[in-house]
Amino acid sequence: MFKKMKNIDTAFRHVRSFTIFMVVACTLISCFAIFKSVNLVSQMQEKIYILANGKALEAFASERKDNIPVEARDHVKTFHTLFFTLDPDDKAIQASITKALYLADGTAKRIYDDLKETGYYSSLISGNVNQTISVDSVVVDINDYPYRFRCYARQNIVRPTSITSRNLITEGSLRNVGRSDNNPHGFLIERWNTIENRDLKTENRR
């Protein structure tokens, strides 16, 4: 009788120990699963998916200050490409200049108006002249705000009989503005001016 009771008591202790072990194990597994889930959600929130050409491309979110030099250089490069890449077509020139003027303040608009008034764009159209630009480098100083920049580029002016290469150096400052479809980097070029714009060489076309 006592032996049977002892066996029951021993079995009960084993069952209780096993139950406690299972509860502890389930609790640890649950805590681990919750931790991993929270960590995974946090990682997913740091990712951005961009839809391009029907495909979802993954990008990673980061602080704006981490990308200021890259975005600033691309903003300056985009502006110069739009402003100085010109075809002998009035609508094409107008479309390109309009996009460029969204990226800069009134100083760029004044330069455009001066060139238009002197007949620069008309001469491009009448003479079937193409103008392209290749930006060599953009130097941006982010230590002070507004950020100062200097752009070094090369212009090629293609005429029916010749090709002229010109050296172009400009400078200005960048101010933060709201991002938009017309200004995706959220910068505005201010006090833009040309330091140097001189002919390097002219070659006859064959």
Coordinates of C-alpha atoms in Angstrom, one line a residue:
M1 CA 0.0 0.0 0.0
F2 CA 2.7 2.4 1.0
K3 CA 4.8 1.4 -1.9
K4 CA 2.0 2.1 -4.3
M5 CA 1.5 5.5 -2.8
K6 CA 5.2 6.2 -3.1
N7 CA 5.1 5.2 -6.8
I8 CA 2.1 7.5 -7.4
D9 CA 3.9 10.4 -5.6
T10 CA 7.1 9.8 -7.6
A11 CA 5.1 9.7 -10.8
F12 CA 3.3 12.9 -9.8
R13 CA 6.6 14.7 -9.2
H14 CA 7.8 13.5 -12.6
V15 CA 4.7 14.8 -14.3
R16 CA 4.9 18.1 -12.4
S17 CA 8.6 18.5 -13.3
F18 CA 7.9 17.7 -17.0
T19 CA 5.0 20.1 -17.0
I20 CA 7.1 22.9 -15.5
F21 CA 9.8 22.1 -18.0
M22 CA 7.4 22.3 -20.9
V23 CA 5.8 25.6 -19.7
V24 CA 9.3 27.1 -19.3
A25 CA 10.3 25.8 -22.8
C26 CA 7.1 27.1 -24.4
T27 CA 7.6 30.5 -22.7
L28 CA 11.2 30.8 -23.9
I29 CA 10.2 29.7 -27.4
S30 CA 7.3 32.3 -27.4
C31 CA 9.6 35.1 -26.2
F32 CA 12.2 34.2 -28.9
A33 CA 9.5 34.1 -31.6
I34 CA 8.1 37.5 -30.5
F35 CA 11.7 39.0 -30.4
K36 CA 12.4 37.7 -33.9
S37 CA 9.1 39.0 -35.2
V38 CA 9.6 42.4 -33.8
N39 CA 13.2 42.5 -35.2
L40 CA 11.9 41.3 -38.6
V41 CA 9.2 44.0 -38.7
S42 CA 11.8 46.6 -37.7
Q43 CA 14.0 45.5 -40.6
M44 CA 11.1 45.5 -43.1
Q45 CA 10.2 49.1 -42.1
E46 CA 13.7 50.2 -43.0
K47 CA 13.2 49.0 -46.6
I48 CA 11.7 50.9 -49.5
Y49 CA 10.4 49.3 -52.6
I50 CA 10.6 51.4 -55.8
L51 CA 8.5 50.5 -58.8
A52 CA 10.5 50.9 -62.0
N53 CA 9.6 49.5 -65.4
G54 CA 7.0 47.2 -63.8
K55 CA 9.6 45.7 -61.4
A56 CA 9.8 46.2 -57.6
L57 CA 13.3 47.2 -56.6
E58 CA 14.4 47.2 -53.0
A59 CA 16.0 50.3 -51.5
F60 CA 17.0 51.0 -47.9
A61 CA 15.9 53.9 -45.8
S62 CA 18.5 56.1 -44.2
E63 CA 18.9 59.5 -42.6
R64 CA 18.9 62.4 -45.1
K65 CA 22.2 63.7 -43.6
D66 CA 23.9 60.4 -44.7
N67 CA 23.0 61.0 -48.3
I68 CA 23.4 64.8 -48.6
P69 CA 26.8 64.7 -50.5
V70 CA 25.5 62.1 -53.0
E71 CA 22.1 63.8 -53.5
A72 CA 23.6 67.3 -53.7
R73 CA 26.1 66.2 -56.4
D74 CA 23.4 64.5 -58.4
H75 CA 21.1 67.5 -58.1
V76 CA 23.8 69.8 -59.5
K77 CA 24.7 67.4 -62.2
T78 CA 21.0 67.0 -63.2
F79 CA 20.5 70.8 -63.4
H80 CA 23.6 71.3 -65.6
T81 CA 22.6 68.5 -67.9
L82 CA 19.1 69.9 -68.4
F83 CA 20.2 73.5 -68.7
F84 CA 23.1 72.9 -71.1
T85 CA 22.0 69.9 -73.2
L86 CA 20.2 71.6 -76.1
D87 CA 18.9 70.4 -79.5
P88 CA 18.0 72.6 -82.5
D89 CA 14.3 72.3 -81.6
D90 CA 12.3 75.0 -79.8
K91 CA 10.0 72.6 -78.0
A92 CA 12.9 70.4 -76.8
I93 CA 14.8 73.4 -75.5
Q94 CA 11.8 74.8 -73.7
A95 CA 11.0 71.4 -72.1
S96 CA 14.6 70.9 -70.9
I97 CA 15.0 74.4 -69.6
T98 CA 11.6 74.2 -67.8
K99 CA 12.8 71.1 -65.9
A100 CA 16.1 72.7 -65.1
L101 CA 14.4 75.9 -63.6
Y102 CA 12.5 73.8 -61.1
L103 CA 15.9 73.0 -59.6
A104 CA 17.3 76.5 -59.2
D105 CA 16.2 80.0 -58.1
G106 CA 15.8 83.2 -60.0
T107 CA 19.5 83.5 -60.9
A108 CA 19.2 80.6 -63.4
K109 CA 16.0 82.2 -64.8
R110 CA 17.8 85.5 -65.3
I111 CA 20.7 83.8 -67.2
Y112 CA 18.1 81.9 -69.4
D113 CA 16.3 85.2 -70.1
D114 CA 19.5 86.9 -71.0
L115 CA 20.5 84.1 -73.4
K116 CA 17.1 84.1 -75.0
E117 CA 17.1 87.9 -75.4
T118 CA 20.5 87.8 -77.1
G119 CA 19.2 85.3 -79.6
Y120 CA 21.3 82.4 -78.3
Y121 CA 18.6 79.7 -78.6
S122 CA 17.4 81.1 -81.9
S123 CA 20.9 80.8 -83.4
L124 CA 21.1 77.2 -82.2
I125 CA 17.8 76.4 -84.0
S126 CA 18.6 78.3 -87.2
G127 CA 22.1 76.9 -87.3
N128 CA 21.2 73.3 -86.5
V129 CA 23.6 73.3 -83.6
N130 CA 23.6 70.6 -80.9
Q131 CA 25.0 71.3 -77.5
T132 CA 25.9 68.6 -75.0
I133 CA 27.6 68.6 -71.6
S134 CA 29.7 66.1 -69.7
V135 CA 30.0 66.8 -65.9
D136 CA 33.5 65.8 -64.8
S137 CA 33.0 66.4 -61.1
V138 CA 30.9 68.3 -58.5
V139 CA 32.5 69.5 -55.2
V140 CA 30.1 70.2 -52.4
D141 CA 31.0 71.6 -49.0
I142 CA 28.4 70.4 -46.4
N143 CA 30.2 71.8 -43.4
D144 CA 28.3 75.1 -43.8
Y145 CA 24.6 75.7 -44.7
P146 CA 23.6 76.6 -47.4
Y147 CA 25.9 74.1 -49.0
R148 CA 28.4 75.6 -51.4
F149 CA 29.2 73.7 -54.6
R150 CA 31.5 74.0 -57.6
C151 CA 30.8 72.1 -60.9
Y152 CA 33.5 71.2 -63.4
A153 CA 32.2 70.2 -66.8
R154 CA 33.0 70.0 -70.5
Q155 CA 30.7 71.3 -73.3
N156 CA 30.6 70.1 -76.8
I157 CA 29.0 72.3 -79.4
V158 CA 28.3 70.4 -82.7
R159 CA 27.8 72.6 -85.7
P160 CA 27.3 71.4 -89.3
T161 CA 31.0 72.1 -90.1
S162 CA 32.8 71.9 -86.8
I163 CA 32.9 70.7 -83.2
T164 CA 33.9 73.0 -80.4
S165 CA 34.9 71.9 -76.9
R166 CA 34.5 74.3 -74.1
N167 CA 35.6 74.2 -70.4
L168 CA 32.8 75.1 -68.0
I169 CA 33.1 75.9 -64.3
T170 CA 30.2 77.1 -62.3
E171 CA 29.4 77.7 -58.6
G172 CA 26.5 78.4 -56.3
S173 CA 24.8 77.2 -53.1
L174 CA 22.2 74.6 -52.2
R175 CA 19.2 75.2 -50.0
N176 CA 16.9 72.6 -48.6
V177 CA 13.3 72.6 -50.0
G178 CA 10.5 70.1 -50.0
R179 CA 10.8 67.1 -52.3
S180 CA 8.4 66.9 -55.3
D181 CA 8.1 65.1 -58.7
N182 CA 9.9 68.1 -60.3
N183 CA 12.5 68.3 -57.5
P184 CA 13.1 64.8 -56.2
H185 CA 16.3 65.6 -54.2
G186 CA 14.7 68.5 -52.3
F187 CA 17.5 71.1 -53.1
L188 CA 17.3 74.5 -54.7
I189 CA 20.4 76.0 -56.4
E190 CA 20.9 79.7 -55.4
R191 CA 23.3 82.4 -56.5
W192 CA 24.4 80.4 -59.5
N193 CA 27.0 81.9 -61.6
T194 CA 29.6 80.9 -64.2
I195 CA 33.3 81.2 -63.3
E196 CA 34.8 80.1 -66.5
N197 CA 33.4 79.2 -70.0
R198 CA 36.2 79.2 -72.6
D199 CA 36.9 77.4 -75.8
L200 CA 39.4 74.6 -75.6
K201 CA 39.6 73.5 -79.2
T202 CA 37.7 73.5 -82.4
E203 CA 37.8 70.7 -84.9
N204 CA 36.5 70.6 -88.5
R205 CA 33.9 67.9 -89.2
R206 CA 34.6 65.5 -92.0

